[in-house]
């Protein structure tokens, strides 16, 4: 693994003085690596797991997405922002951890506000483009937000972000590129529409190839640090659990979590292939940091032990939704008039059947960026500066 060349620059004289004049208490604080000032910008691609408002701004005002209505956003922002959660997403916790502003959506945004990051992620976005699905008779929502489109938006924006070649170098050197999660919708749209698993399994290789191609293009442009997340355990999602509900005495379910094994196995299949490809890219780009974010295992801790981590209502029932065993119902979706919302979203892992609560995203963020679930550990990139300040 390449070491980052900029960490040493971050060790300021003040930190050196602290390091030698330390009291025991100060030493503990200094030994916690901080990512503040290591990165000055976040550039993000992906889907609803990272969308901070693009889908909302792309939508016709007569037909807004569910995330435009309360109770979306109720916990942190106090009103809907287009995020598919009650509050902050993993990308918001990353931004706060790095000490940069919450990453503004590209659509409807101003170049002047993109100095510390820009977000191209679009809720519902696929890794592959529409023709792939058309050729296979799979209907996907009609709008232009695929991973390839997102990358072309970035390339269009680049000249206005970087006026000089030193701006350009600075941008690529000091930006954290978040590439995903993406690909989940390529499977979701098909599986939830009834396409067989045999057919959907054939999507994995092209989906991973699309992600790899984006990572390679970003590296060619000059990206130094990329975080590439895998898929969540989709067999634990209330939407899938409702759609594929079967006689619970069958072996379809994991007895410990109540999740659907065949869907989780499928998510792992995607993740294994993605990790293999990322390792290959890392080998041929020793000066870049290509970091796999293991969303699956970070989240799986919550599904295995929700009560241990304070999620007293469990992990698979949605906080916001409609009638049904998992509080998920396609006729009464969160954000629609007939939906009901739980009293305290922090007791739930699942927010709306498809997405998680801010409380769950906060837990997963910590497991990834301050814990063991990125490969290599994210903290290894950060300077040993002051103790990180972030909001639980
Ligand atoms: C999407 O792409 C099509 C074809 O390129 C174009 O006609 C349409 O205007 C685009 N829609 C949006 C919302 O950008
Ligand atoms: C589930 O399957 C078992 C064994 O096949 C059967 O005995 C039971 O009645 C079924 N339960 C329901 C609710 O269908
Ligand atoms: C979903 O809600 C409709 C009413 O809006 C109801 O008829 C249906 O039974 C519900 N589905 C489930 C699985 O409970």
XYZ file of C-alpha atoms and ligand atoms in Angstrom:
434
model
C 0.000 0.000 0.000
C 1.322 3.388 -0.956
C 1.797 5.779 1.896
C 0.299 9.202 1.417
C 2.881 11.848 0.813
C 0.957 14.668 2.413
C 0.627 13.385 5.972
C 3.994 14.704 7.048
C 3.118 18.212 5.871
C 0.265 18.120 8.312
C 2.467 17.752 11.331
C 2.741 21.373 12.230
C 5.174 22.917 14.654
C 2.374 23.160 17.188
C 1.774 19.457 17.043
C 5.462 18.772 17.447
C 5.533 20.982 20.530
C 2.507 19.160 21.880
C 4.140 15.839 21.205
C 7.189 16.681 23.284
C 5.565 18.744 26.048
C 2.772 16.346 26.589
C 0.870 15.540 29.683
C -0.463 11.960 29.714
C -3.947 13.254 28.820
C -2.653 15.189 25.842
C -0.737 12.209 24.638
C -3.907 10.148 24.450
C -5.572 12.871 22.394
C -2.574 13.165 20.064
C -2.326 9.456 19.437
C -5.822 9.417 17.931
C -5.241 10.049 14.253
C -7.219 12.942 12.836
C -8.362 13.275 9.295
C -9.058 16.963 9.634
C -6.992 18.935 7.112
C -5.699 15.760 5.436
C -8.412 16.155 2.811
C -9.884 19.492 1.816
C -12.606 18.233 -0.491
C -14.919 15.266 -1.110
C -15.989 14.325 -4.629
C -18.770 11.768 -4.602
C -20.493 9.467 -7.086
C -23.237 7.003 -6.254
C -26.915 6.483 -5.510
C -29.407 7.221 -2.733
C -26.931 6.132 -0.079
C -24.918 9.278 -0.860
C -27.361 11.611 -2.669
C -27.542 14.940 -0.820
C -30.109 16.483 -3.198
C -29.409 15.685 -6.862
C -32.484 13.526 -7.450
C -34.648 16.190 -5.850
C -33.236 18.874 -8.148
C -33.449 16.644 -11.230
C -37.110 15.866 -10.608
C -40.021 17.671 -12.120
C -41.565 19.851 -9.406
C -44.951 18.255 -10.141
C -43.536 14.828 -9.421
C -41.037 15.141 -6.572
C -39.361 12.086 -5.046
C -40.611 10.772 -1.682
C -37.500 12.216 -0.039
C -38.867 15.713 -0.762
C -41.600 15.227 1.854
C -41.565 14.972 5.646
C -40.635 13.025 7.679
C -37.459 12.766 5.533
C -34.823 14.997 7.104
C -36.717 15.377 10.393
C -33.868 14.410 12.716
C -30.962 16.631 11.780
C -31.989 19.031 9.057
C -35.527 19.517 10.432
C -36.892 19.530 6.881
C -36.468 17.372 3.748
C -33.222 17.895 1.799
C -33.594 15.094 -0.736
C -31.537 12.741 1.429
C -33.131 9.298 1.731
C -33.045 9.172 5.531
C -34.337 10.971 8.585
C -30.995 12.796 8.859
C -27.375 12.576 7.845
C -25.935 9.968 5.497
C -22.540 8.276 5.703
C -21.112 10.971 3.381
C -22.276 13.680 5.803
C -20.474 11.984 8.683
C -17.355 11.702 6.529
C -17.522 15.426 5.740
C -17.897 16.343 9.405
C -15.034 14.021 10.292
C -12.760 15.614 7.692
C -13.833 19.098 8.773
C -15.223 20.079 5.356
C -18.737 21.390 4.619
C -21.517 18.897 3.910
C -21.039 18.009 0.254
C -23.391 20.052 -1.942
C -25.334 18.402 -4.764
C -24.075 19.187 -8.265
C -27.521 19.609 -9.781
C -28.886 23.043 -9.002
C -25.632 24.030 -7.272
C -23.152 26.831 -7.968
C -19.504 26.328 -8.930
C -18.573 28.845 -6.233
C -19.868 26.379 -3.631
C -17.920 23.381 -4.951
C -14.529 24.449 -3.602
C -14.696 21.933 -0.758
C -16.463 19.197 -2.628
C -19.249 18.300 -4.977
C -21.670 15.412 -4.973
C -22.838 13.722 -8.178
C -24.713 10.834 -6.507
C -28.330 10.432 -7.615
C -30.953 8.406 -5.773
C -31.978 5.437 -7.900
C -28.877 5.658 -10.093
C -27.461 2.555 -11.713
C -23.854 1.709 -12.503
C -24.862 0.649 -16.008
C -26.618 2.739 -18.621
C -30.181 2.366 -19.764
C -29.487 0.376 -22.968
C -28.093 -2.515 -20.893
C -31.461 -2.883 -19.194
C -33.501 -2.228 -22.324
C -31.705 -5.062 -24.111
C -32.742 -7.335 -21.258
C -36.318 -6.103 -20.986
C -35.777 -4.569 -17.549
C -37.581 -1.323 -16.903
C -35.605 1.308 -14.982
C -36.670 4.826 -14.024
C -36.159 7.309 -16.854
C -33.635 9.951 -16.024
C -29.988 10.518 -16.697
C -28.019 9.820 -13.564
C -26.032 6.642 -14.206
C -22.456 6.376 -13.018
C -21.211 7.217 -16.518
C -23.374 10.328 -16.599
C -22.118 11.362 -13.172
C -18.525 11.027 -14.361
C -19.289 13.139 -17.431
C -20.787 15.834 -15.171
C -17.523 15.870 -13.236
C -15.450 16.188 -16.397
C -17.691 19.046 -17.583
C -17.225 20.805 -14.258
C -13.440 20.333 -13.978
C -12.358 23.368 -16.076
C -14.383 25.695 -13.860
C -13.078 24.081 -10.670
C -9.428 24.363 -11.713
C -8.228 27.527 -13.374
C -4.535 26.636 -13.240
C -2.559 23.424 -13.324
C -1.602 23.892 -9.697
C -5.334 24.168 -8.811
C -5.775 20.924 -10.676
C -2.963 19.143 -8.835
C -4.179 20.462 -5.496
C -7.724 19.308 -6.190
C -6.736 15.748 -7.054
C -4.116 15.474 -4.336
C -6.357 16.692 -1.553
C -9.729 15.255 -2.537
C -11.291 12.137 -1.191
C -13.118 10.433 -4.047
C -16.097 8.423 -2.875
C -17.135 6.039 -5.654
C -20.326 4.376 -4.471
C -22.093 2.591 -3.143
C -23.275 2.087 -6.712
C -24.579 -1.000 -8.464
C -27.176 -1.903 -5.858
C -29.920 -0.368 -7.996
C -28.882 -2.311 -11.075
C -29.960 -5.358 -9.076
C -32.811 -3.750 -7.093
C -34.720 -2.494 -10.108
C -34.536 -5.928 -11.706
C -35.129 -8.133 -8.646
C -38.001 -6.060 -7.279
C -39.581 -6.143 -10.747
C -39.487 -9.948 -10.690
C -36.459 -10.690 -12.882
C -35.028 -14.060 -11.856
C -31.874 -14.380 -9.795
C -30.288 -16.432 -12.599
C -30.608 -13.430 -14.919
C -29.606 -10.845 -12.315
C -26.462 -12.806 -11.476
C -25.280 -12.135 -15.008
C -25.341 -8.378 -14.198
C -22.619 -8.636 -11.551
C -19.673 -8.778 -13.898
C -20.745 -5.797 -16.053
C -21.729 -3.785 -12.969
C -18.318 -4.332 -11.374
C -16.667 -3.534 -14.712
C -18.513 -0.190 -14.806
C -17.303 0.684 -11.309
C -13.753 -0.376 -12.163
C -13.809 1.688 -15.325
C -14.865 4.779 -13.352
C -12.137 4.180 -10.771
C -9.594 3.856 -13.591
C -10.781 7.048 -15.274
C -10.524 8.969 -12.011
C -7.015 7.599 -11.485
C -6.089 8.665 -15.015
C -7.381 12.159 -14.262
C -5.121 12.239 -11.202
C -7.165 10.986 -8.237
C -4.976 9.864 -5.346
C -7.393 8.552 -2.728
C -10.543 6.649 -3.599
C -12.997 4.989 -1.246
C -15.075 2.365 -3.039
C -17.926 0.860 -1.004
C -19.492 -2.518 -1.605
C -23.153 -3.407 -1.326
C -25.166 -3.652 1.882
C -26.742 -6.933 3.063
C -29.828 -6.381 0.926
C -31.475 -9.522 2.320
C -31.990 -7.544 5.549
C -33.878 -4.714 3.849
C -37.576 -4.409 4.699
C -38.404 -3.906 1.016
C -36.820 -7.209 0.006
C -38.103 -9.004 3.104
C -41.635 -7.917 2.186
C -41.387 -8.625 -1.533
C -39.838 -12.065 -1.056
C -41.680 -13.109 2.088
C -41.985 -16.887 2.328
C -43.122 -19.442 4.853
C -40.745 -18.654 7.657
C -40.052 -22.290 8.437
C -38.052 -22.481 5.219
C -34.286 -22.269 5.100
C -34.502 -18.968 3.235
C -33.988 -17.028 6.458
C -30.970 -16.664 8.676
C -32.362 -17.630 12.093
C -30.153 -15.124 13.925
C -30.972 -12.027 11.867
C -34.224 -12.836 10.085
C -32.566 -11.763 6.829
C -32.950 -13.557 3.494
C -29.842 -15.660 2.919
C -30.044 -15.862 -0.863
C -30.058 -12.075 -1.224
C -27.217 -11.584 1.217
C -25.212 -14.242 -0.586
C -25.819 -12.353 -3.795
C -24.615 -9.057 -2.261
C -21.476 -10.872 -1.102
C -20.916 -12.196 -4.600
C -20.881 -8.606 -5.905
C -18.576 -7.517 -3.088
C -16.100 -10.339 -3.610
C -15.764 -9.552 -7.289
C -15.416 -5.825 -6.582
C -12.697 -6.396 -3.970
C -10.747 -8.651 -6.288
C -10.804 -6.018 -9.015
C -9.864 -3.205 -6.631
C -6.882 -5.187 -5.373
C -5.777 -5.589 -8.980
C -6.052 -1.843 -9.628
C -4.151 -1.061 -6.421
C -1.297 -3.275 -7.563
C -0.935 -1.384 -10.813
C -1.274 2.039 -9.081
C 1.082 1.854 -6.111
C 0.986 5.632 -5.555
C -2.768 5.767 -5.141
C -4.824 4.739 -2.127
C -7.687 2.531 -3.208
C -9.798 1.774 -0.181
C -12.555 -0.805 -0.100
C -15.353 0.187 2.297
C -16.989 -2.950 3.622
C -20.555 -1.671 4.031
C -21.773 -5.248 4.240
C -19.905 -6.293 7.360
C -20.096 -2.865 9.006
C -23.901 -3.001 8.700
C -24.109 -6.698 9.504
C -23.066 -5.990 13.087
C -26.326 -4.070 13.472
C -28.416 -6.856 12.001
C -26.723 -9.425 14.230
C -26.887 -7.403 17.453
C -29.231 -4.418 17.186
C -30.085 -4.347 20.901
C -26.442 -4.354 21.936
C -25.950 -1.101 20.016
C -29.068 0.621 21.354
C -31.446 -0.121 18.485
C -34.226 -1.261 20.783
C -36.779 -1.757 17.995
C -34.542 -4.137 16.089
C -32.909 -3.860 12.716
C -35.331 -5.051 10.060
C -38.617 -3.290 10.753
C -38.787 0.128 9.101
C -39.390 3.256 11.169
C -41.367 4.958 8.410
C -43.784 3.102 6.144
C -47.113 1.305 5.897
C -49.034 -1.788 6.907
C -47.142 -5.059 6.748
C -44.923 -7.262 8.891
C -41.852 -5.087 8.258
C -43.733 -1.767 8.240
C -43.059 -1.533 4.517
C -45.810 -1.337 1.930
C -45.485 -0.107 -1.645
C -48.960 1.486 -1.386
C -48.023 3.394 1.759
C -44.428 4.458 1.248
C -42.632 6.743 3.643
C -43.278 10.334 2.581
C -46.741 9.458 1.220
C -49.949 10.455 3.031
C -50.871 6.995 4.381
C -47.438 6.229 5.835
C -46.851 6.257 9.565
C -43.595 7.126 11.286
C -42.105 5.793 14.506
C -41.717 8.012 17.555
C -37.941 7.679 17.847
C -35.949 6.871 14.713
C -32.765 6.383 16.746
C -34.202 3.086 18.029
C -34.450 1.755 14.451
C -31.802 0.666 11.956
C -34.174 0.738 9.000
C -35.664 4.083 8.032
C -38.057 3.610 5.104
C -37.659 -0.009 4.038
C -34.871 0.718 1.562
C -32.598 3.077 3.465
C -31.234 3.288 6.994
C -31.690 5.815 9.770
C -29.194 8.511 10.626
C -28.429 6.563 13.812
C -27.535 3.477 11.759
C -25.475 5.490 9.255
C -23.583 7.079 12.141
C -22.762 3.646 13.542
C -21.683 2.375 10.116
C -19.572 5.477 9.481
C -17.651 4.861 12.705
C -17.218 1.164 11.952
C -15.744 2.135 8.583
C -13.708 5.282 9.086
C -12.671 4.886 12.700
C -12.973 1.126 12.871
C -11.822 -1.967 11.046
C -14.229 -2.032 8.103
C -12.215 -0.277 5.433
C -9.365 -2.103 3.715
C -6.808 -0.695 4.396
C -7.962 1.111 7.563
C -8.920 4.670 6.643
C -7.225 6.084 9.731
C -3.846 5.000 8.315
C -4.181 7.868 5.802
C -4.727 10.525 8.391
C -2.187 12.624 10.180
C -1.557 12.294 13.893
C -2.909 15.759 14.573
C -5.595 16.853 16.986
C -8.353 14.592 18.212
C -11.177 14.356 15.686
C -14.324 16.237 16.569
C -17.469 14.737 15.215
C -21.044 14.664 16.259
C -22.559 11.350 17.338
C -31.828 12.734 -20.684
O -31.183 12.335 -21.853
C -31.980 12.433 -23.013
C -31.206 11.832 -24.160
O -29.849 12.168 -24.103
C -32.344 13.885 -23.233
O -33.172 14.000 -24.363
C -33.099 14.402 -22.005
O -33.344 15.781 -22.139
C -32.274 14.176 -20.760
N -33.064 14.514 -19.600
C -32.585 15.256 -18.606
C -33.533 15.482 -17.458
O -31.459 15.712 -18.585
C -44.962 -23.700 6.532
O -44.399 -24.913 6.065
C -44.515 -25.971 6.993
C -43.748 -27.178 6.458
O -43.835 -27.256 5.052
C -46.020 -26.286 7.205
O -46.163 -27.337 8.139
C -46.697 -25.023 7.746
O -48.102 -25.251 7.858
C -46.449 -23.845 6.820
N -46.942 -22.634 7.443
C -47.656 -21.729 6.793
C -48.071 -20.524 7.593
O -47.927 -21.828 5.610
C -50.521 -2.711 2.155
O -51.472 -1.723 2.335
C -52.720 -2.010 1.718
C -53.651 -0.844 1.965
O -53.054 0.358 1.575
C -53.293 -3.275 2.308
O -54.480 -3.627 1.607
C -52.288 -4.415 2.170
O -52.772 -5.575 2.817
C -50.973 -4.013 2.786
N -49.987 -5.053 2.570
C -49.496 -5.814 3.551
C -48.442 -6.788 3.184
O -49.905 -5.746 4.693
